[in-house]
mmCIF file of N, CA and C in Angstrom:
data_model
loop_
_atom_site.group_PDB
_atom_site.id
_atom_site.type_symbol
_atom_site.label_atom_id
_atom_site.label_comp_id
_atom_site.label_asym_id
_atom_site.label_seq_id
_atom_site.Cartn_x
_atom_site.Cartn_y
_atom_site.Cartn_z
ATOM 1 N N MET O 15 109.307 67.377 257.451
ATOM 2 C CA MET O 15 109.802 66.557 257.050
ATOM 3 C C MET O 15 110.740 66.134 258.356
ATOM 4 N N ASN O 16 111.429 66.808 259.166
ATOM 5 C CA ASN O 16 112.099 66.191 260.323
ATOM 6 C C ASN O 16 111.807 65.579 260.911
ATOM 7 N N GLN O 17 110.034 65.955 261.255
ATOM 8 C CA GLN O 17 108.799 65.020 261.796
ATOM 9 C C GLN O 17 109.075 63.761 261.360
ATOM 10 N N LEU O 18 109.353 63.581 260.254
ATOM 11 C CA LEU O 18 108.136 62.463 259.205
ATOM 12 C C LEU O 18 110.043 61.591 259.661
ATOM 13 N N ASN O 19 111.082 61.903 259.546
ATOM 14 C CA ASN O 19 112.258 61.145 259.800
ATOM 15 C C ASN O 19 112.159 60.509 261.140
ATOM 16 N N GLN O 20 111.739 60.995 262.297
ATOM 17 C CA GLN O 20 111.757 60.986 263.583
ATOM 18 C C GLN O 20 110.806 59.951 264.142
ATOM 19 N N THR O 21 109.927 59.965 263.520
ATOM 20 C CA THR O 21 108.477 59.232 263.278
ATOM 21 C C THR O 21 109.108 57.910 262.884
ATOM 22 N N GLN O 22 110.054 57.631 261.652
ATOM 23 C CA GLN O 22 110.576 56.431 260.818
ATOM 24 C C GLN O 22 111.351 55.948 261.798
ATOM 25 N N GLN O 23 112.137 56.835 262.355
ATOM 26 C CA GLN O 23 113.409 56.470 263.386
ATOM 27 C C GLN O 23 112.887 55.535 264.601
ATOM 28 N N SER O 24 111.788 56.463 265.294
ATOM 29 C CA SER O 24 111.473 56.050 266.178
ATOM 30 C C SER O 24 110.583 54.261 265.887
ATOM 31 N N LYS O 25 110.175 54.026 264.855
ATOM 32 C CA LYS O 25 109.805 52.821 263.961
ATOM 33 C C LYS O 25 110.679 51.485 263.966
ATOM 34 N N ARG O 26 112.064 52.415 263.802
ATOM 35 C CA ARG O 26 112.665 50.842 263.258
ATOM 36 C C ARG O 26 113.425 50.993 264.933
ATOM 37 N N ILE O 27 113.610 51.858 265.966
ATOM 38 C CA ILE O 27 113.889 51.728 266.865
ATOM 39 C C ILE O 27 113.196 50.217 267.934
ATOM 40 N N LYS O 28 111.877 50.835 267.504
ATOM 41 C CA LYS O 28 111.049 49.791 268.213
ATOM 42 C C LYS O 28 110.986 48.790 267.484
ATOM 43 N N THR O 29 110.778 48.331 266.431
ATOM 44 C CA THR O 29 111.135 47.029 265.857
ATOM 45 C C THR O 29 112.598 46.317 266.362
ATOM 46 N N LEU O 30 113.399 47.156 266.026
ATOM 47 C CA LEU O 30 115.000 46.261 266.534
ATOM 48 C C LEU O 30 114.369 46.029 267.702
ATOM 49 N N LEU O 31 114.271 46.561 268.894
ATOM 50 C CA LEU O 31 113.768 46.341 270.696
ATOM 51 C C LEU O 31 112.961 44.703 270.245
ATOM 52 N N THR O 32 112.146 45.053 269.205
ATOM 53 C CA THR O 32 110.959 43.927 269.670
ATOM 54 C C THR O 32 111.893 43.144 268.894
ATOM 55 N N LEU O 33 112.675 42.997 267.981
ATOM 56 C CA LEU O 33 113.471 41.386 267.266
ATOM 57 C C LEU O 33 114.280 41.228 268.145
ATOM 58 N N SER O 34 115.180 42.284 269.096
ATOM 59 C CA SER O 34 115.959 41.554 269.732
ATOM 60 C C SER O 34 115.563 40.959 271.158
ATOM 61 N N PHE O 35 114.733 41.263 271.814
ATOM 62 C CA PHE O 35 113.897 40.644 272.810
ATOM 63 C C PHE O 35 113.248 39.247 272.186
ATOM 64 N N LEU O 36 112.638 39.330 270.788
ATOM 65 C CA LEU O 36 112.111 37.782 270.720
ATOM 66 C C LEU O 36 112.990 37.034 270.451
ATOM 67 N N LEU O 37 114.408 37.527 270.099
ATOM 68 C CA LEU O 37 115.704 36.584 269.767
ATOM 69 C C LEU O 37 116.412 36.375 270.965
ATOM 70 N N VAL O 38 115.941 37.095 271.882
ATOM 71 C CA VAL O 38 116.882 36.724 273.256
ATOM 72 C C VAL O 38 116.759 36.132 274.619
ATOM 73 N N LEU O 39 114.952 36.529 274.425
ATOM 74 C CA LEU O 39 114.041 36.082 275.476
ATOM 75 C C LEU O 39 114.211 34.518 275.262
ATOM 76 N N PRO O 40 113.819 33.625 274.016
ATOM 77 C CA PRO O 40 114.095 32.125 274.553
ATOM 78 C C PRO O 40 114.981 31.825 274.597
ATOM 79 N N THR O 41 116.641 32.910 274.359
ATOM 80 C CA THR O 41 117.798 31.683 274.569
ATOM 81 C C THR O 41 117.970 31.730 275.761
ATOM 82 N N LEU O 42 117.357 32.742 276.952
ATOM 83 C CA LEU O 42 117.877 32.886 277.890
ATOM 84 C C LEU O 42 117.088 32.036 278.923
ATOM 85 N N SER O 43 115.862 31.775 278.586
ATOM 86 C CA SER O 43 115.057 31.073 279.234
ATOM 87 C C SER O 43 115.405 29.557 278.972
ATOM 88 N N SER O 44 115.907 29.596 278.026
ATOM 89 C CA SER O 44 116.001 27.657 277.465
ATOM 90 C C SER O 44 117.464 27.443 277.888
ATOM 91 N N CYS O 45 118.189 28.126 278.801
ATOM 92 C CA CYS O 45 119.533 27.977 279.888
ATOM 93 C C CYS O 45 119.073 27.047 280.605
ATOM 94 N N SER O 46 117.968 27.536 281.067
ATOM 95 C CA SER O 46 117.741 26.739 282.575
ATOM 96 C C SER O 46 117.718 25.437 282.256
ATOM 97 N N ASP O 47 117.163 24.716 281.109
ATOM 98 C CA ASP O 47 117.020 23.304 280.831
ATOM 99 C C ASP O 47 117.589 22.920 280.431
ATOM 100 N N PHE O 48 119.158 23.096 280.482
ATOM 101 C CA PHE O 48 120.534 22.617 280.132
ATOM 102 C C PHE O 48 121.194 22.296 280.854
ATOM 103 N N VAL O 49 121.221 20.759 281.275
ATOM 104 C CA VAL O 49 121.838 19.702 282.266
ATOM 105 C C VAL O 49 123.109 19.137 281.360
ATOM 106 N N ASP O 50 124.548 19.803 281.941
ATOM 107 C CA ASP O 50 125.350 19.002 281.457
ATOM 108 C C ASP O 50 125.579 17.727 281.986
ATOM 109 N N HIS O 51 125.831 16.723 281.628
ATOM 110 C CA HIS O 51 125.864 15.176 282.618
ATOM 111 C C HIS O 51 127.418 14.700 282.146
ATOM 112 N N PRO O 52 127.928 14.421 283.010
ATOM 113 C CA PRO O 52 129.386 13.924 282.820
ATOM 114 C C PRO O 52 129.767 13.020 282.200
ATOM 115 N N THR O 53 130.297 12.538 281.020
ATOM 116 C CA THR O 53 130.732 11.238 280.881
ATOM 117 C C THR O 53 130.992 10.395 281.465
ATOM 118 N N PRO O 54 130.978 9.021 280.969
ATOM 119 C CA PRO O 54 131.348 8.301 282.161
ATOM 120 C C PRO O 54 132.657 8.325 282.548
ATOM 121 N N SER O 55 133.423 8.759 281.735
ATOM 122 C CA SER O 55 134.996 8.666 281.976
ATOM 123 C C SER O 55 135.663 10.342 283.201
ATOM 124 N N GLU O 56 134.578 10.747 283.466
ATOM 125 C CA GLU O 56 134.784 12.064 284.010
ATOM 126 C C GLU O 56 133.655 11.642 285.471
ATOM 127 N N PRO O 57 134.537 12.341 286.581
ATOM 128 C CA PRO O 57 134.044 11.719 288.030
ATOM 129 C C PRO O 57 132.530 13.252 287.770
ATOM 130 N N ALA O 58 132.003 12.207 288.542
ATOM 131 C CA ALA O 58 130.620 13.517 289.251
ATOM 132 C C ALA O 58 131.458 14.677 289.517
ATOM 133 N N PRO O 59 130.673 15.785 289.325
ATOM 134 C CA PRO O 59 131.086 17.091 289.562
ATOM 135 C C PRO O 59 130.649 17.400 291.716
ATOM 136 N N HIS O 60 129.656 16.558 291.851
ATOM 137 C CA HIS O 60 129.799 16.496 293.336
ATOM 138 C C HIS O 60 130.147 14.927 294.393
ATOM 139 N N SER O 61 130.165 14.741 295.564
ATOM 140 C CA SER O 61 131.027 13.644 296.039
ATOM 141 C C SER O 61 129.566 12.803 296.170
ATOM 142 N N GLU O 62 129.896 11.443 296.216
ATOM 143 C CA GLU O 62 129.038 10.699 296.243
ATOM 144 C C GLU O 62 128.487 10.432 297.360
ATOM 145 N N PRO O 63 127.063 10.320 298.095
ATOM 146 C CA PRO O 63 127.105 9.701 299.299
ATOM 147 C C PRO O 63 127.607 8.844 300.334
ATOM 148 N N THR O 64 127.783 9.064 301.308
ATOM 149 C CA THR O 64 128.318 7.298 301.466
ATOM 150 C C THR O 64 127.828 6.790 302.669
ATOM 151 N N PRO O 65 127.683 5.489 302.011
ATOM 152 C CA PRO O 65 126.444 4.516 302.471
ATOM 153 C C PRO O 65 126.383 4.585 303.881
ATOM 154 N N PRO O 66 125.141 4.769 304.704
ATOM 155 C CA PRO O 66 125.243 4.537 305.663
ATOM 156 C C PRO O 66 126.001 3.146 306.866
ATOM 157 N N THR O 67 126.397 3.869 307.785
ATOM 158 C CA THR O 67 127.048 2.343 308.412
ATOM 159 C C THR O 67 125.875 1.211 308.595
ATOM 160 N N GLU O 68 126.609 -0.184 308.593
ATOM 161 C CA GLU O 68 125.439 -1.233 309.175
ATOM 162 C C GLU O 68 125.524 -1.282 310.597
ATOM 163 N N PRO O 69 124.195 -0.821 311.176
ATOM 164 C CA PRO O 69 124.265 -1.143 312.427
ATOM 165 C C PRO O 69 123.939 -2.276 313.167
ATOM 166 N N SER O 70 124.603 -2.636 314.195
ATOM 167 C CA SER O 70 125.264 -3.889 314.178
ATOM 168 C C SER O 70 123.687 -4.465 315.236
ATOM 169 N N PRO O 71 123.454 -5.960 314.662
ATOM 170 C CA PRO O 71 122.359 -6.761 315.034
ATOM 171 C C PRO O 71 122.116 -6.475 316.929
ATOM 172 N N THR O 72 121.023 -6.282 317.139
ATOM 173 C CA THR O 72 120.362 -6.192 318.409
ATOM 174 C C THR O 72 121.539 -7.272 319.260
ATOM 175 N N PRO O 73 122.002 -6.609 320.011
ATOM 176 C CA PRO O 73 122.610 -7.777 321.090
ATOM 177 C C PRO O 73 121.660 -8.452 321.837
ATOM 178 N N ASN O 74 122.465 -10.402 321.753
ATOM 179 C CA ASN O 74 121.654 -11.112 322.793
ATOM 180 C C ASN O 74 122.341 -11.034 324.444
ATOM 181 N N PRO O 75 121.397 -10.766 325.337
ATOM 182 C CA PRO O 75 121.949 -10.420 326.503
ATOM 183 C C PRO O 75 122.555 -11.317 327.087
ATOM 184 N N ALA O 76 122.048 -12.790 326.872
ATOM 185 C CA ALA O 76 123.198 -13.374 327.267
ATOM 186 C C ALA O 76 124.234 -14.014 326.372
ATOM 187 N N ASN O 77 124.467 -13.437 325.302
ATOM 188 C CA ASN O 77 125.375 -13.489 324.984
ATOM 189 C C ASN O 77 125.784 -15.034 323.981
ATOM 190 N N GLY O 78 124.454 -15.352 323.831
ATOM 191 C CA GLY O 78 124.754 -17.239 323.484
ATOM 192 C C GLY O 78 124.313 -16.721 322.017
ATOM 193 N N PRO O 79 123.863 -17.699 321.417
ATOM 194 C CA PRO O 79 123.907 -17.954 320.027
ATOM 195 C C PRO O 79 122.821 -17.110 319.351
ATOM 196 N N GLU O 80 123.174 -16.771 317.887
ATOM 197 C CA GLU O 80 122.373 -15.680 316.935
ATOM 198 C C GLU O 80 120.941 -16.044 317.302
ATOM 199 N N THR O 81 119.989 -15.393 317.036
ATOM 200 C CA THR O 81 118.345 -15.861 317.074
ATOM 201 C C THR O 81 118.116 -16.308 315.517
ATOM 202 N N ASP O 82 116.805 -16.439 315.137
ATOM 203 C CA ASP O 82 116.855 -16.543 313.774
ATOM 204 C C ASP O 82 116.661 -15.305 313.417
ATOM 205 N N GLN O 83 116.176 -14.398 314.287
ATOM 206 C CA GLN O 83 115.225 -13.181 313.796
ATOM 207 C C GLN O 83 116.500 -12.405 313.411
ATOM 208 N N GLN O 84 117.917 -12.236 314.516
ATOM 209 C CA GLN O 84 118.838 -11.271 314.013
ATOM 210 C C GLN O 84 119.502 -12.414 312.941
ATOM 211 N N LYS O 85 119.542 -13.304 312.701
ATOM 212 C CA LYS O 85 119.898 -13.934 310.878
ATOM 213 C C LYS O 85 119.195 -13.532 310.188
ATOM 214 N N ASN O 86 118.265 -13.487 310.251
ATOM 215 C CA ASN O 86 117.034 -12.729 309.293
ATOM 216 C C ASN O 86 117.279 -11.355 308.803
ATOM 217 N N TRP O 87 117.459 -10.072 310.391
ATOM 218 C CA TRP O 87 117.916 -9.219 309.840
ATOM 219 C C TRP O 87 118.951 -9.170 309.046
ATOM 220 N N ARG O 88 119.809 -9.864 309.440
ATOM 221 C CA ARG O 88 121.489 -9.543 308.837
ATOM 222 C C ARG O 88 121.508 -9.960 307.189
ATOM 223 N N ALA O 89 120.795 -11.171 307.118
ATOM 224 C CA ALA O 89 120.408 -11.481 305.574
ATOM 225 C C ALA O 89 119.661 -10.237 305.000
ATOM 226 N N CYS O 90 118.628 -9.531 305.223
ATOM 227 C CA CYS O 90 117.779 -8.534 304.774
ATOM 228 C C CYS O 90 118.861 -7.295 304.745
ATOM 229 N N GLU O 91 119.337 -7.256 305.859
ATOM 230 C CA GLU O 91 120.740 -6.054 305.062
ATOM 231 C C GLU O 91 121.408 -6.266 304.368
ATOM 232 N N ALA O 92 121.680 -7.360 304.365
ATOM 233 C CA ALA O 92 122.555 -7.582 303.344
ATOM 234 C C ALA O 92 122.650 -7.250 302.075
ATOM 235 N N GLU O 93 121.197 -7.506 301.563
ATOM 236 C CA GLU O 93 120.545 -7.800 300.568
ATOM 237 C C GLU O 93 119.953 -6.238 300.144
ATOM 238 N N ARG O 94 119.785 -5.583 301.343
ATOM 239 C CA ARG O 94 119.410 -3.806 300.762
ATOM 240 C C ARG O 94 121.030 -3.175 300.784
ATOM 241 N N MET O 95 121.547 -3.321 301.085
ATOM 242 C CA MET O 95 122.943 -3.114 301.117
ATOM 243 C C MET O 95 123.292 -3.357 299.738
ATOM 244 N N TRP O 96 123.109 -4.421 299.024
ATOM 245 C CA TRP O 96 123.927 -4.887 297.723
ATOM 246 C C TRP O 96 122.656 -4.215 296.612
ATOM 247 N N ALA O 97 121.865 -3.603 297.033
ATOM 248 C CA ALA O 97 120.696 -3.127 295.891
ATOM 249 C C ALA O 97 121.311 -1.882 296.299
ATOM 250 N N PHE O 98 121.726 -0.778 297.489
ATOM 251 C CA PHE O 98 122.139 0.637 297.574
ATOM 252 C C PHE O 98 123.332 0.391 296.553
ATOM 253 N N ASN O 99 124.599 -0.568 296.890
ATOM 254 C CA ASN O 99 125.823 -0.608 296.533
ATOM 255 C C ASN O 99 125.469 -0.814 294.704
ATOM 256 N N SER O 100 124.492 -1.059 294.237
ATOM 257 C CA SER O 100 124.562 -1.441 292.950
ATOM 258 C C SER O 100 123.879 -0.326 292.282
ATOM 259 N N ARG O 101 123.375 0.259 292.933
ATOM 260 C CA ARG O 101 122.696 1.892 292.418
ATOM 261 C C ARG O 101 121.439 1.577 291.921
ATOM 262 N N LEU O 102 120.253 0.479 292.901
ATOM 263 C CA LEU O 102 119.193 0.304 292.476
ATOM 264 C C LEU O 102 118.173 1.318 293.021
ATOM 265 N N ILE O 103 118.589 1.715 294.522
ATOM 266 C CA ILE O 103 117.915 2.481 295.599
ATOM 267 C C ILE O 103 119.280 3.132 295.807
ATOM 268 N N ASP O 104 118.325 4.371 296.375
ATOM 269 C CA ASP O 104 119.140 5.872 297.021
ATOM 270 C C ASP O 104 119.170 5.486 298.628
ATOM 271 N N VAL O 105 119.977 6.817 298.755
ATOM 272 C CA VAL O 105 120.213 6.530 300.373
ATOM 273 C C VAL O 105 118.814 6.753 301.383
ATOM 274 N N SER O 106 118.098 7.571 300.593
ATOM 275 C CA SER O 106 116.669 7.524 301.573
ATOM 276 C C SER O 106 115.758 6.344 301.371
ATOM 277 N N ALA O 107 115.887 5.591 300.061
ATOM 278 C CA ALA O 107 115.441 4.856 300.055
ATOM 279 C C ALA O 107 115.684 3.212 301.096
ATOM 280 N N LEU O 108 116.989 3.425 300.981
ATOM 281 C CA LEU O 108 117.411 2.375 301.655
ATOM 282 C C LEU O 108 117.214 2.746 303.180
ATOM 283 N N ARG O 109 117.351 4.130 303.686
ATOM 284 C CA ARG O 109 116.451 3.703 305.497
ATOM 285 C C ARG O 109 115.446 3.524 305.450
ATOM 286 N N LEU O 110 114.209 4.348 304.158
ATOM 287 C CA LEU O 110 112.979 3.899 304.723
ATOM 288 C C LEU O 110 112.998 1.848 304.581
ATOM 289 N N TYR O 111 113.664 1.759 303.906
ATOM 290 C CA TYR O 111 113.952 0.188 303.530
ATOM 291 C C TYR O 111 114.052 -0.009 305.271
ATOM 292 N N GLN O 112 114.847 0.280 305.666
ATOM 293 C CA GLN O 112 115.667 -0.328 307.019
ATOM 294 C C GLN O 112 114.496 -0.125 307.789
ATOM 295 N N GLN O 113 113.763 0.945 307.891
ATOM 296 C CA GLN O 113 112.892 1.486 308.773
ATOM 297 C C GLN O 113 111.851 0.092 308.792
ATOM 298 N N ARG O 114 111.430 -0.105 307.684
ATOM 299 C CA ARG O 114 110.412 -0.657 307.498
ATOM 300 C C ARG O 114 110.279 -1.896 307.761
ATOM 301 N N ASN O 115 111.776 -2.398 307.409
ATOM 302 C CA ASN O 115 112.242 -3.861 307.374
ATOM 303 C C ASN O 115 111.758 -4.298 306.517
ATOM 304 N N LEU O 116 112.234 -4.326 305.099
ATOM 305 C CA LEU O 116 111.810 -4.722 304.104
ATOM 306 C C LEU O 116 112.864 -4.962 303.091
ATOM 307 N N ALA O 117 112.841 -6.414 302.448
ATOM 308 C CA ALA O 117 114.254 -6.627 301.485
ATOM 309 C C ALA O 117 113.744 -7.092 300.401
ATOM 310 N N PRO O 118 114.133 -6.679 299.644
ATOM 311 C CA PRO O 118 113.936 -7.106 297.861
ATOM 312 C C PRO O 118 114.058 -8.446 297.469
ATOM 313 N N VAL O 119 113.157 -8.578 296.700
ATOM 314 C CA VAL O 119 112.582 -10.021 296.372
ATOM 315 C C VAL O 119 112.860 -9.720 294.860
ATOM 316 N N PHE O 120 114.176 -11.022 294.215
ATOM 317 C CA PHE O 120 114.466 -11.238 292.596
ATOM 318 C C PHE O 120 113.332 -11.919 291.989
ATOM 319 N N ASN O 121 113.525 -11.273 290.586
ATOM 320 C CA ASN O 121 112.781 -11.785 289.564
ATOM 321 C C ASN O 121 113.157 -13.727 289.305
ATOM 322 N N ASP O 122 114.704 -13.790 289.550
ATOM 323 C CA ASP O 122 114.388 -15.562 289.854
ATOM 324 C C ASP O 122 114.756 -15.331 291.190
ATOM 325 N N ALA O 123 114.626 -16.454 291.926
ATOM 326 C CA ALA O 123 114.439 -16.819 293.545
ATOM 327 C C ALA O 123 116.115 -16.312 293.941
ATOM 328 N N GLY O 124 116.746 -15.928 294.233
ATOM 329 C CA GLY O 124 117.816 -15.824 294.824
ATOM 330 C C GLY O 124 119.080 -15.357 293.896
ATOM 331 N N VAL O 125 118.623 -14.914 292.796
ATOM 332 C CA VAL O 125 119.249 -14.460 291.784
ATOM 333 C C VAL O 125 119.390 -13.091 291.568
ATOM 334 N N ARG O 126 120.400 -12.023 292.026
ATOM 335 C CA ARG O 126 120.867 -10.760 292.319
ATOM 336 C C ARG O 126 120.335 -10.160 290.981
ATOM 337 N N GLN O 127 121.377 -10.506 290.048
ATOM 338 C CA GLN O 127 120.942 -9.907 288.815
ATOM 339 C C GLN O 127 120.133 -10.009 287.798
ATOM 340 N N SER O 128 118.560 -10.907 288.203
ATOM 341 C CA SER O 128 117.519 -11.120 287.511
ATOM 342 C C SER O 128 116.615 -9.710 287.595
ATOM 343 N N GLY O 129 117.302 -9.023 288.368
ATOM 344 C CA GLY O 129 116.590 -7.879 288.951
ATOM 345 C C GLY O 129 115.261 -7.683 290.037
ATOM 346 N N VAL O 130 115.040 -6.744 290.784
ATOM 347 C CA VAL O 130 114.376 -6.814 291.816
ATOM 348 C C VAL O 130 112.765 -6.602 291.557
ATOM 349 N N GLU O 131 111.753 -7.477 291.656
ATOM 350 C CA GLU O 131 110.599 -7.641 291.325
ATOM 351 C C GLU O 131 109.802 -6.972 292.299
ATOM 352 N N GLY O 132 110.390 -6.441 293.634
ATOM 353 C CA GLY O 132 109.650 -6.198 294.630
ATOM 354 C C GLY O 132 110.462 -5.894 296.224
ATOM 355 N N TRP O 133 109.616 -5.543 297.047
ATOM 356 C CA TRP O 133 109.951 -5.127 298.305
ATOM 357 C C TRP O 133 109.209 -5.581 298.910
ATOM 358 N N TYR O 134 109.383 -6.622 299.736
ATOM 359 C CA TYR O 134 108.444 -7.448 301.168
ATOM 360 C C TYR O 134 108.930 -7.610 302.120
ATOM 361 N N GLU O 135 108.416 -7.856 303.672
ATOM 362 C CA GLU O 135 108.968 -7.793 304.799
ATOM 363 C C GLU O 135 109.907 -8.989 304.753
ATOM 364 N N CYS O 136 110.474 -9.197 305.558
ATOM 365 C CA CYS O 136 112.312 -9.741 305.939
ATOM 366 C C CYS O 136 111.837 -11.007 305.486
ATOM 367 N N ALA O 137 111.205 -11.553 306.641
ATOM 368 C CA ALA O 137 110.903 -12.910 306.415
ATOM 369 C C ALA O 137 110.118 -13.139 305.191
ATOM 370 N N ARG O 138 109.186 -12.750 304.772
ATOM 371 C CA ARG O 138 108.744 -13.434 303.611
ATOM 372 C C ARG O 138 109.420 -13.045 302.339
ATOM 373 N N ALA O 139 110.104 -11.875 302.046
ATOM 374 C CA ALA O 139 111.310 -12.048 301.145
ATOM 375 C C ALA O 139 112.382 -13.083 301.536
ATOM 376 N N LEU O 140 112.969 -13.119 302.358
ATOM 377 C CA LEU O 140 114.201 -14.358 302.774
ATOM 378 C C LEU O 140 113.309 -15.958 301.902
ATOM 379 N N GLU O 141 111.801 -16.067 302.360
ATOM 380 C CA GLU O 141 111.705 -16.729 301.645
ATOM 381 C C GLU O 141 110.974 -17.101 300.143
ATOM 382 N N MET O 142 110.598 -16.148 299.655
ATOM 383 C CA MET O 142 110.324 -15.618 298.545
ATOM 384 C C MET O 142 111.845 -16.236 297.566
ATOM 385 N N ASN O 143 112.710 -15.634 298.579
ATOM 386 C CA ASN O 143 114.137 -15.737 297.349
ATOM 387 C C ASN O 143 114.981 -17.227 297.756
ATOM 388 N N GLY O 144 114.260 -17.783 298.406
ATOM 389 C CA GLY O 144 114.691 -19.434 298.401
ATOM 390 C C GLY O 144 115.624 -19.094 299.893
ATOM 391 N N PHE O 145 116.190 -18.491 300.314
ATOM 392 C CA PHE O 145 117.166 -18.541 301.692
ATOM 393 C C PHE O 145 116.636 -18.860 302.744
ATOM 394 N N THR O 146 115.369 -18.686 303.058
ATOM 395 C CA THR O 146 114.838 -19.694 304.398
ATOM 396 C C THR O 146 113.621 -21.183 303.808
ATOM 397 N N ASN O 147 113.600 -21.309 304.441
ATOM 398 C CA ASN O 147 112.155 -22.292 304.379
ATOM 399 C C ASN O 147 111.215 -21.737 304.764
ATOM 400 N N ALA O 148 110.208 -22.241 304.442
ATOM 401 C CA ALA O 148 108.539 -21.800 304.917
ATOM 402 C C ALA O 148 108.228 -22.599 306.217
ATOM 403 N N LYS O 149 107.868 -21.792 307.351
ATOM 404 C CA LYS O 149 107.477 -22.427 308.310
ATOM 405 C C LYS O 149 105.901 -22.714 308.623
#
């Protein structure tokens, strides 16, 4: 009889351990999925990356008037910075577009609020947006 009680008790312990394992394990594994997004009124827990400083245009050795290439670069940089400040792109994308000299082309020519259609070579983007004339 004593051995029967020990067997029943052993089975009960195994059953309780199995149930607790089945109930606790999913709870523990689901905790990693949870991401607490701050509400719009709360500040983000980490600081925003500071925008890169705008590099100065290539200096003209004769200190003469600005070339068309320098004007185009400044205009494209302004459009890239607008996209960054509007949070359409992040810092890494901004740096990539700067390195490749790409600028946004808007859905409606020259209207930023219409949305970005795509990213094109700087001179082509300025032309498509209506900021420069086709040559």
